[in-house]
C-alpha positions as a Markdown table, in Angstrom:
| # | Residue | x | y | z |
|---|---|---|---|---|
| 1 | Unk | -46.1 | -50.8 | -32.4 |
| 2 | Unk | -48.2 | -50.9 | -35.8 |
| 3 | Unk | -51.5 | -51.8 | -35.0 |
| 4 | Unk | -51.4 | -54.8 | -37.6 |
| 5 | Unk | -48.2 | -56.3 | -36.2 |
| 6 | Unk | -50.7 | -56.4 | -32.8 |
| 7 | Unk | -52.6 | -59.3 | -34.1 |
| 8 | Unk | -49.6 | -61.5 | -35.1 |
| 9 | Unk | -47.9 | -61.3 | -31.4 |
| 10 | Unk | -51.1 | -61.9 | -29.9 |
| 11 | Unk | -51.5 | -65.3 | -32.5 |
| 12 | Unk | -48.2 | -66.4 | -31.2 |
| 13 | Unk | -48.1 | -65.6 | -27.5 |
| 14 | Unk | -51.9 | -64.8 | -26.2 |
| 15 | Unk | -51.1 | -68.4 | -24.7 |
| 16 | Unk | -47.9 | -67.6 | -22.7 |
| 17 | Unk | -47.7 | -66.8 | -19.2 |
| 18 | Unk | -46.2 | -63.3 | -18.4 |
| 19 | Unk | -44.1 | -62.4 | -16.0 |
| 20 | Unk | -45.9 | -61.6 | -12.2 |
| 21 | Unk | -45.5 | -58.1 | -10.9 |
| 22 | Unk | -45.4 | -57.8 | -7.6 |
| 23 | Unk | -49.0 | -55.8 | -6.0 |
| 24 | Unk | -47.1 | -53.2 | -4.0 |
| 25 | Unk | -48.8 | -50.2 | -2.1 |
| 26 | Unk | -49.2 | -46.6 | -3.3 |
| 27 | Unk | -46.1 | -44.1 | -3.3 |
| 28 | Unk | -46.3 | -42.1 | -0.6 |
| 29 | Unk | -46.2 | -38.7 | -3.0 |
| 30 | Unk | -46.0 | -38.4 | -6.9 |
| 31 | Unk | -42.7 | -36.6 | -7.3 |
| 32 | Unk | -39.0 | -37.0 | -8.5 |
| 33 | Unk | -40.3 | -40.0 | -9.9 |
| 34 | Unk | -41.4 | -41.4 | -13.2 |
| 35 | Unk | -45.1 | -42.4 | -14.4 |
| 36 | Unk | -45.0 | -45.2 | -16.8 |
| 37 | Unk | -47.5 | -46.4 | -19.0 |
| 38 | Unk | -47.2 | -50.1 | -20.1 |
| 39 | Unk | -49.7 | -50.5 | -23.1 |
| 40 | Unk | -49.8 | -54.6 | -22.4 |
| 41 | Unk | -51.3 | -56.8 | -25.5 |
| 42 | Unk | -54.5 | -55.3 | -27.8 |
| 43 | Unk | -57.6 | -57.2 | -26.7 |
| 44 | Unk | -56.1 | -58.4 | -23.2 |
| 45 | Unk | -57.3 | -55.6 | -20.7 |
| 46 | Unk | -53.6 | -55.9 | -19.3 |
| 47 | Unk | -52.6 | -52.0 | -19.4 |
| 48 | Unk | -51.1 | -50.6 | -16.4 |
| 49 | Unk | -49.7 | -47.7 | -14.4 |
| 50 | Unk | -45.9 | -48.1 | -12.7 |
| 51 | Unk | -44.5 | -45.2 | -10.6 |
| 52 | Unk | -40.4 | -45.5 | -10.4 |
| 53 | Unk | -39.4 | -43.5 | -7.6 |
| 54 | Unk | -35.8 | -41.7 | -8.9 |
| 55 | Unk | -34.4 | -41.7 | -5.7 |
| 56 | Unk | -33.7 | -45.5 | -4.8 |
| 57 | Unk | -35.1 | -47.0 | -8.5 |
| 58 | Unk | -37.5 | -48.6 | -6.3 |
| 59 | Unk | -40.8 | -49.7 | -8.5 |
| 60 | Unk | -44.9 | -49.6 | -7.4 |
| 61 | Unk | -46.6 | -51.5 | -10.1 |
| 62 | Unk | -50.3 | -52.0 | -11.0 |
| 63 | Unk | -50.7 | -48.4 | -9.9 |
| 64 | Unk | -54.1 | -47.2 | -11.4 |
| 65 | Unk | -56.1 | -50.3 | -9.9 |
| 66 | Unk | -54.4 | -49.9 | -6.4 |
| 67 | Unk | -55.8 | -46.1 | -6.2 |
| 68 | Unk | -59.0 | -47.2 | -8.3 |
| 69 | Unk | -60.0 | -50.4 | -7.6 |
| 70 | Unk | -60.7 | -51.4 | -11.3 |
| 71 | Unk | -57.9 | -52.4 | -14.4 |
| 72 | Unk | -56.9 | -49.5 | -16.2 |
| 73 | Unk | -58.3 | -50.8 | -19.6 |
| 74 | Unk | -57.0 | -52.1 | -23.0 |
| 75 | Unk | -54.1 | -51.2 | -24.9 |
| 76 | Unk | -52.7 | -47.8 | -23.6 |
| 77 | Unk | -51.5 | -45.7 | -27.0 |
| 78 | Unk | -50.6 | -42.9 | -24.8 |
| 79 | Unk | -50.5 | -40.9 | -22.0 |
| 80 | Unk | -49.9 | -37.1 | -21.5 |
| 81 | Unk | -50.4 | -34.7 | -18.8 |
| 82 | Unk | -52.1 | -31.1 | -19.5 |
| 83 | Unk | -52.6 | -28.9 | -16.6 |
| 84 | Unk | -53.3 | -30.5 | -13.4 |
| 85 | Unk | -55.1 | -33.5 | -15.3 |
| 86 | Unk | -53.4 | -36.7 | -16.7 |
| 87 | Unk | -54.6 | -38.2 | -19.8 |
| 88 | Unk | -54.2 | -42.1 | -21.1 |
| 89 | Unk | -55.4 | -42.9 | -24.6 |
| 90 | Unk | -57.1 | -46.2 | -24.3 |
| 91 | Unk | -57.4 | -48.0 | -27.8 |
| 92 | Unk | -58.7 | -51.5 | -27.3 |
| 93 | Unk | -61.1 | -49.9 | -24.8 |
| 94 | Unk | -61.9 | -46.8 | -26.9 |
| 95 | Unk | -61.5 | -44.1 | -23.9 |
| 96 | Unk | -59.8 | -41.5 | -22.2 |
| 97 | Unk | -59.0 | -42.0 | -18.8 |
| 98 | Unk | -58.4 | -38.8 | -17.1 |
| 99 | Unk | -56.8 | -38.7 | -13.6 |
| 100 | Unk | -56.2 | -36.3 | -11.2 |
| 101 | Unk | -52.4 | -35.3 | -12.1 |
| 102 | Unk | -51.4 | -35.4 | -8.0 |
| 103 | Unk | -53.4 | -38.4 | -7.0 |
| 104 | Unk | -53.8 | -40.3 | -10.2 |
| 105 | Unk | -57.6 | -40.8 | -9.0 |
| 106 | Unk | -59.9 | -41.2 | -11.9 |
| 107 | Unk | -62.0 | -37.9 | -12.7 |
| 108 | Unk | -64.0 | -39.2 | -15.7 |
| 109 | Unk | -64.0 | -42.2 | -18.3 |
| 110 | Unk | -64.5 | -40.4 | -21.5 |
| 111 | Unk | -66.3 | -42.5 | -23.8 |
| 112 | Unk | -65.2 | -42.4 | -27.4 |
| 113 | Unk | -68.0 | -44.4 | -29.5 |
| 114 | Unk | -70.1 | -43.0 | -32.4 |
| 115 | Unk | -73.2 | -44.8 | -33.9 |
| 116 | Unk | -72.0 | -47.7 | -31.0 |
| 117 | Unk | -68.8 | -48.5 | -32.6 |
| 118 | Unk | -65.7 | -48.0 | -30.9 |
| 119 | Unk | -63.4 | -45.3 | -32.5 |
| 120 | Unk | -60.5 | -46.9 | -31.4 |
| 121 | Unk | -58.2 | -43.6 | -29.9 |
| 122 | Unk | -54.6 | -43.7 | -30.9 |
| 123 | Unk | -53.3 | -40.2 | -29.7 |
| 124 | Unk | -53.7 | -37.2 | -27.8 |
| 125 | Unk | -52.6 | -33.3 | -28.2 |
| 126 | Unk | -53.7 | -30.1 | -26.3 |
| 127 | Unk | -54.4 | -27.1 | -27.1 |
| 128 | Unk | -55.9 | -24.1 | -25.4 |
| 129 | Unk | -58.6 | -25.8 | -23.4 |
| 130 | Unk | -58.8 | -28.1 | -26.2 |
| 131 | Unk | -57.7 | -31.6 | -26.2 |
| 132 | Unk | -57.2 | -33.5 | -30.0 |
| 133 | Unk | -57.8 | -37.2 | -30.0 |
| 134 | Unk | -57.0 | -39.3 | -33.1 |
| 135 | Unk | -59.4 | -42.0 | -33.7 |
| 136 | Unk | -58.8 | -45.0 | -36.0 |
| 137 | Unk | -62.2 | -44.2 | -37.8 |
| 138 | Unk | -61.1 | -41.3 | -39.7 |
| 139 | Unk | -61.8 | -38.0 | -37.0 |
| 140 | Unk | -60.2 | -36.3 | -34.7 |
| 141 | Unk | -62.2 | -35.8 | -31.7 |
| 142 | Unk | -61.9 | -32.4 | -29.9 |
| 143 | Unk | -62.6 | -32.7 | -26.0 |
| 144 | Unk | -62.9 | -29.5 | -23.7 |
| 145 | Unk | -60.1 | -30.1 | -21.0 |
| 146 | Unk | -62.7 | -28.2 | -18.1 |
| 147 | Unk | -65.9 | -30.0 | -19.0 |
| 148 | Unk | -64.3 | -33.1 | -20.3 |
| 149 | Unk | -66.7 | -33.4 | -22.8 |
| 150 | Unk | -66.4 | -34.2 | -26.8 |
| 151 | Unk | -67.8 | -31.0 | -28.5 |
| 152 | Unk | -67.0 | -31.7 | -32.2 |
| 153 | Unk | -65.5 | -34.0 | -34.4 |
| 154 | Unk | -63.1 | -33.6 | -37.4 |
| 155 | Unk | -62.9 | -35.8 | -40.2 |
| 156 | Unk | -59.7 | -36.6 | -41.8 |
| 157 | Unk | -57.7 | -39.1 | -43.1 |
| 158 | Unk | -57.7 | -43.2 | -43.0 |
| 159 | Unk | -56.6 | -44.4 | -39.4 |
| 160 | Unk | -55.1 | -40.9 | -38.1 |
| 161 | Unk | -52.3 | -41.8 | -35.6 |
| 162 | Unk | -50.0 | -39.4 | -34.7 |
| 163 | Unk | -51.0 | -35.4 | -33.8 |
| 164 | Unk | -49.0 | -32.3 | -32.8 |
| 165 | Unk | -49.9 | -28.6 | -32.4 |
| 166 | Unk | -48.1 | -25.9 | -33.0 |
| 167 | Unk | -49.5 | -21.9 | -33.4 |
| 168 | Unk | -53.0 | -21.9 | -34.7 |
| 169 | Unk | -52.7 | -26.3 | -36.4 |
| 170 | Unk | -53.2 | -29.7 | -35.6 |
| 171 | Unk | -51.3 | -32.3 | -37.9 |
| 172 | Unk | -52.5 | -35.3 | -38.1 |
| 173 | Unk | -50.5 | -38.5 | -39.7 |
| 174 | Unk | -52.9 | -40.6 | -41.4 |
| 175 | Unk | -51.3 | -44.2 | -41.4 |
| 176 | Unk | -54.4 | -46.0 | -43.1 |
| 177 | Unk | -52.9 | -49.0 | -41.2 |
| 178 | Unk | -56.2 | -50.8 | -41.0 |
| 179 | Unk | -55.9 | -51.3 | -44.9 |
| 180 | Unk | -52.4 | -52.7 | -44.8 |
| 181 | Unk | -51.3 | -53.2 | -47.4 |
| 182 | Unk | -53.5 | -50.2 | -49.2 |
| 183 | Unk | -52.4 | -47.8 | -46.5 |
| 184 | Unk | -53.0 | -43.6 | -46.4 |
| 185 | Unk | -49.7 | -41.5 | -46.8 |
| 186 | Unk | -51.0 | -38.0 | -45.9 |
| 187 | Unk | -50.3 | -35.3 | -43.1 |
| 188 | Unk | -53.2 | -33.4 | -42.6 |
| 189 | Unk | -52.5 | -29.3 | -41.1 |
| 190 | Unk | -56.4 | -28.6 | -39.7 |
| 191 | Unk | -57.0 | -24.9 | -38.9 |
| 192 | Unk | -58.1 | -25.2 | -34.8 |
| 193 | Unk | -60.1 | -21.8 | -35.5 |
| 194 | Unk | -62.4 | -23.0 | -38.7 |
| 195 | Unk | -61.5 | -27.3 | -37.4 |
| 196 | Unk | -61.2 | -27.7 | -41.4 |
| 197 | Unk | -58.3 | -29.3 | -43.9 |
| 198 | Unk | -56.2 | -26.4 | -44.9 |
| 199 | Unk | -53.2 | -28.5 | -46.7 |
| 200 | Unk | -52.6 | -31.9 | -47.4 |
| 201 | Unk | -49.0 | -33.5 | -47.4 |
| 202 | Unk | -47.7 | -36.6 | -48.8 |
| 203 | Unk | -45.3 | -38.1 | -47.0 |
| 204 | Unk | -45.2 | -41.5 | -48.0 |
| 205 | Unk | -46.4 | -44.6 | -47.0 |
| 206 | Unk | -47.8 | -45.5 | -43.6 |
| 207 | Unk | -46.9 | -42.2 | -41.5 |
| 208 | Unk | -47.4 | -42.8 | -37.9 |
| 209 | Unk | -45.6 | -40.5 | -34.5 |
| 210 | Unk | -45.3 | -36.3 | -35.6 |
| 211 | Unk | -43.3 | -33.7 | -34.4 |
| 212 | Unk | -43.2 | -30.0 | -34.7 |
| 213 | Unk | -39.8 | -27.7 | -34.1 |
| 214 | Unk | -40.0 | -24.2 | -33.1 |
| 215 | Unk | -40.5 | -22.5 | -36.5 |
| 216 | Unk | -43.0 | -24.9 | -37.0 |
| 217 | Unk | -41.8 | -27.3 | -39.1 |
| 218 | Unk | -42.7 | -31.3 | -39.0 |
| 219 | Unk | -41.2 | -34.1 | -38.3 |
| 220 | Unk | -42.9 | -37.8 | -39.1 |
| 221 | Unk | -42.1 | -41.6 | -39.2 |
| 222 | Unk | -43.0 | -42.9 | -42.3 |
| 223 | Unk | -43.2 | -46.7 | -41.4 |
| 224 | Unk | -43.5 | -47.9 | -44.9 |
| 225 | Unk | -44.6 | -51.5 | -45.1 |
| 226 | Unk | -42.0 | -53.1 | -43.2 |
| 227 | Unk | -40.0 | -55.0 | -45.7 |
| 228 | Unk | -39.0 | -53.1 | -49.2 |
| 229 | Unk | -39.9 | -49.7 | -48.2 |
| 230 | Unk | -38.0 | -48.5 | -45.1 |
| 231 | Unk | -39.7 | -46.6 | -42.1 |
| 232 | Unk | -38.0 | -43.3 | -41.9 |
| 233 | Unk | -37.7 | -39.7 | -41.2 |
| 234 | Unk | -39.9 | -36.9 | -43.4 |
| 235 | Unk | -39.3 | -33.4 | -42.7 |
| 236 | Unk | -42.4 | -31.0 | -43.8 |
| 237 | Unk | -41.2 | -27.5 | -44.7 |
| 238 | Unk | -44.5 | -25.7 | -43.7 |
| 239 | Unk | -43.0 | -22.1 | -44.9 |
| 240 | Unk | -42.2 | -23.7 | -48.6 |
| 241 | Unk | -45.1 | -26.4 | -47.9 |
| 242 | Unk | -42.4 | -29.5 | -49.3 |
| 243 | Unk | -41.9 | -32.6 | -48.1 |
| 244 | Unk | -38.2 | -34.2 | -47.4 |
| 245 | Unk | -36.5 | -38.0 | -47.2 |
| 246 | Unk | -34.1 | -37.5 | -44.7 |
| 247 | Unk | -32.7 | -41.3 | -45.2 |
| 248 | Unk | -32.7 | -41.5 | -41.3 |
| 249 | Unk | -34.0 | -44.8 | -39.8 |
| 250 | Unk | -36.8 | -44.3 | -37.5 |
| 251 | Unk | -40.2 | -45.6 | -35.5 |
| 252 | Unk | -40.6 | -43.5 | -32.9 |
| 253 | Unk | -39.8 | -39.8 | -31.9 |
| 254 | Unk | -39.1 | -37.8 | -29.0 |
| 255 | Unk | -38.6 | -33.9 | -28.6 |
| 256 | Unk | -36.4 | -31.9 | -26.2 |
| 257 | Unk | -35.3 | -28.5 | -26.6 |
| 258 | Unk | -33.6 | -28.7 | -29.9 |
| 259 | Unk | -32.7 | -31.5 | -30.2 |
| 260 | Unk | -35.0 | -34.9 | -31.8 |
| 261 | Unk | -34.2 | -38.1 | -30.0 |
| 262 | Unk | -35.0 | -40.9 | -32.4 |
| 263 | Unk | -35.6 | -44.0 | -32.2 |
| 264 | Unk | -36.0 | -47.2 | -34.1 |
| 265 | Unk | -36.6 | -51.0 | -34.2 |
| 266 | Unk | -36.2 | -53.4 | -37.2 |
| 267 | Unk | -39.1 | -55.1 | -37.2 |
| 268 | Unk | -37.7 | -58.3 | -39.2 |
| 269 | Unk | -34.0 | -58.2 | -37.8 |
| 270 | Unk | -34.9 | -56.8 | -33.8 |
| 271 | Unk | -32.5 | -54.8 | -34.0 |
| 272 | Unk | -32.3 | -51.4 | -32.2 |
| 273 | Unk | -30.9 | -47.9 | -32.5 |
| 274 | Unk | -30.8 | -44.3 | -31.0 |
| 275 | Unk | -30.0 | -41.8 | -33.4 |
| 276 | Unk | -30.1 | -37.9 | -32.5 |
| 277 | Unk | -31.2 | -35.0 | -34.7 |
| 278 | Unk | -30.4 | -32.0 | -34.4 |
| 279 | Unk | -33.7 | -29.3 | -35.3 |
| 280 | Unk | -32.1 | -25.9 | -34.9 |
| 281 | Unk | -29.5 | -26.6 | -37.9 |
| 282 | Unk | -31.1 | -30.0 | -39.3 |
| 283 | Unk | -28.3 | -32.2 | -39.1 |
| 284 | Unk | -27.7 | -35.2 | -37.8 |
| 285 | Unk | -25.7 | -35.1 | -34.9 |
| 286 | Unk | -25.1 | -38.9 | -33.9 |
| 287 | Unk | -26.8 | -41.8 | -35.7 |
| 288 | Unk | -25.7 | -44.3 | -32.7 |
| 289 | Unk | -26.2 | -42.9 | -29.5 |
| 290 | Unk | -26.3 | -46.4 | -27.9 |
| 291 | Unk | -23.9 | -49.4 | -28.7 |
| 292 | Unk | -25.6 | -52.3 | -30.2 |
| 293 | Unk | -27.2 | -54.6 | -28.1 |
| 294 | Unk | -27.7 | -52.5 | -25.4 |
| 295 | Unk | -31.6 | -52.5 | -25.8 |
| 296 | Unk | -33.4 | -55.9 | -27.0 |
| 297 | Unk | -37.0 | -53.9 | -28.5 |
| 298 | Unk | -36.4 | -50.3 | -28.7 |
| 299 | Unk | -40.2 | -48.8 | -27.9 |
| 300 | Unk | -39.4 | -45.0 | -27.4 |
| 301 | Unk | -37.3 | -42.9 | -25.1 |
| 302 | Unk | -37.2 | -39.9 | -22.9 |
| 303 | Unk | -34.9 | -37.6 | -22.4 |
| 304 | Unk | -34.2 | -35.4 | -19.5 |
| 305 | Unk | -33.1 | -32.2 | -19.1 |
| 306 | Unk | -29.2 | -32.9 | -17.8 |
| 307 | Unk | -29.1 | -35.1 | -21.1 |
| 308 | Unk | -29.6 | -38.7 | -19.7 |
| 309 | Unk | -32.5 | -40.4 | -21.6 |
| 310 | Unk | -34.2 | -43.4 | -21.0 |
| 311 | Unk | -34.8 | -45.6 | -23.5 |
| 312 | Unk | -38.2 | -48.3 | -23.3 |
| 313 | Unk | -37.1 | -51.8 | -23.6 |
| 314 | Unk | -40.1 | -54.1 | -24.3 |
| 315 | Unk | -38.2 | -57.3 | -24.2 |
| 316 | Unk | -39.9 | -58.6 | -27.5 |
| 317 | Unk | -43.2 | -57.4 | -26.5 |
| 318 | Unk | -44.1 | -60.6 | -24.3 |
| 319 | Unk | -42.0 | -60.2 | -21.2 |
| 320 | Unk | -42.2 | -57.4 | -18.5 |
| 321 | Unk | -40.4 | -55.1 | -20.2 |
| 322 | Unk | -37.3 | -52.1 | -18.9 |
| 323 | Unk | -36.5 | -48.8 | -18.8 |
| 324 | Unk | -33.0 | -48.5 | -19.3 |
| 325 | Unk | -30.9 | -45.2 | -18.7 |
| 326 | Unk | -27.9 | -43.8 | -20.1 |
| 327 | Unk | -26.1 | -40.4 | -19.8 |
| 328 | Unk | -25.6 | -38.4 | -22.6 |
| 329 | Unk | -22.5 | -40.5 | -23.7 |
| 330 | Unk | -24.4 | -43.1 | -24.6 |
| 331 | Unk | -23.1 | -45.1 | -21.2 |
| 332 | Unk | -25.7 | -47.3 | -19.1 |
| 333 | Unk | -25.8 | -46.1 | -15.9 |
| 334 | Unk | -29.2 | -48.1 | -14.7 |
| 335 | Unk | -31.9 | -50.6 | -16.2 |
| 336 | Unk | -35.3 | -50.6 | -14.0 |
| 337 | Unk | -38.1 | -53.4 | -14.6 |
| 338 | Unk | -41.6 | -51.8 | -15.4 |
| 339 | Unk | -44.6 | -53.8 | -17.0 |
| 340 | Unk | -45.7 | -55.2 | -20.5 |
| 341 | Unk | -44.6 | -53.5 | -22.9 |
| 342 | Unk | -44.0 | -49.9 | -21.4 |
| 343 | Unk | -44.3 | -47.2 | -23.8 |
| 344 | Unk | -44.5 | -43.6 | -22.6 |
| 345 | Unk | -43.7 | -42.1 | -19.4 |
| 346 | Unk | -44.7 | -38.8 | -17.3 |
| 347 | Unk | -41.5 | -37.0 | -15.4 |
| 348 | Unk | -42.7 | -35.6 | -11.6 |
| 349 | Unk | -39.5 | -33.5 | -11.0 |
């Protein structure tokens, strides 16, 4: 979710009692199963860890502080894993936790502060034995995945957001969101051998999640401002370096293969959708891939590889929320509780 609309749900709800999850024990081994990461509400220290085991939909909740004895932190952006590492983007608490990808055991707390001010970490990509790590105050921070140390910073936009790699760049959406209503509209494409600003592109108002396809083209949600100007899909020709409306709806992306799962959430109706791009001939292959109603708050999906997806369901952001599977048909075949507001997930096949 935008980071402003954070401060509005918490003005309204702070006060409400969430749903219990029950304290269960450890999974016995991290495979065929799912890691979720449920970012909870900004300012709460509620984030969590739940592991779905695929094989009986059977649920271990408050995961990280069973194995670690301590909270996982505030407001989990995102979580990723590189090697045999995993990597949660901790914004409220401005860190990176990095686990041990087999045991989930905490390896280091990397601290993202400069001149004592939290940076405020929104998202993570890799690269090389680089990680990139968008900050809300105006850098991307470049950790070395062996060391786990921050080695250099690069400055960029307002509020970067979203980042993906692909050949020798980082883009970086700047979303400027901290400004709202005088928000950034730029896609940065840094150079990771010189770690400076080679193009600028203007996608429009409030770009947030990015994408890149095989040939190196980008994908972004420009989010607008939520009422008059739409959030949407913006396709970035990098070969002819121009910038497309595609007039698709959009808040959140999700790659696989070929294909561009994507979803999105009307802010001021609720209402939900799952449309699906295709990248290798840019068309639009279905714009409702789920009947409506089937999810209450659309917060991302996943897709697997035998064309079921998952779709995050974060029951209007103040209720344990669901991930809810479907086959490639668009048919519900299973809906599993998770935490508050769950928001990206790790597959252990």
């Amino acid at each position: 979710m935008h980071y402003i609309k954070w401060f509005a749900i918490i003005a309204l709800f702070v006060a409400c009692k969430k749903e219990a999850l029950p304290e269960d024990e450890t999974p016995r081994s991290l495979k065929n199963g799912l890691l979720v990461l449920n970012e909870g509400l900004f300012q709460q220290n509620n984030s969590a860890l739940t592991w779905i085991d695929l094989e009986d939909n059977s649920t271990t909740s408050s995961l990280f502080l069973n194995i670690n004895n301590r909270p996982l932190g505030d407001t989990g952006n995102d979580l990723k894993r590189y090697g045999g590492k995993v990597y949660v983007v901790m914004n409220g608490s401005s860190k990176v936790e990095v686990m041990n990808a087999y045991t989930l055991e905490s390896i280091k707390q990397v601290s993202l502060t400069y001149s004592q001010q939290g940076q405020q970490p929104r998202s993570i990509a890799f690269s090389g034995s680089k990680a990139y790590i968008s900050s809300y105050d105006g850098f991307v921070n470049i950790l070395d995945t062996t060391s786990l140390v921050i080695t250099d910073r690069i400055a960029v936009g307002n509020n970067p957001e979203g980042l993906t790699t692909h050949g020798n760049y980082l883009y970086v959406a700047n979303s400027g969101g901290l400004n709202f209503p005088n928000v950034d509209s730029t896609v940065h494409q840094i150079n990771l051998n010189t770690k400076e600003v080679e193009n600028s592109f203007h996608v429009g108002a409030n770009p947030g999640q990015v994408e890149s396809d095989s040939q190196g083209n980008i994908y972004v949600v420009k989010r607008g401002n939520y009422g008059n100007d739409p959030s949407e899909l913006v396709y970035i020709n990098t070969g002819s370096n121009t910038v497309t409306q595609l007039d698709v709806p959009a808040t959140s992306l999700h790659k696989k293969g070929e294909l561009l799962y994507i979803s999105y959430l009307d802010y001021n109706t609720q209402q939900s959708s799952l449309a699906l791009y295709d990248l290798s001939n840019q068309t639009l292959v279905n714009n409702s891939l789920i009947a409506a109603g089937s999810i209450q708050t659309l917060y991302g999906i996943y897709a697997f590889e035998n064309g079921d997806f998952m779709c995050f369901d974060a029951q209007g952001f103040t209720n344990s929320g669901y991930l809810k599977r479907f086959n490639s048909s668009g048919n519900l075949l299973n809906s599993i509780s998770a935490g508050l507001n769950p928001n990206k997930l790790i597959h252990y096949e």
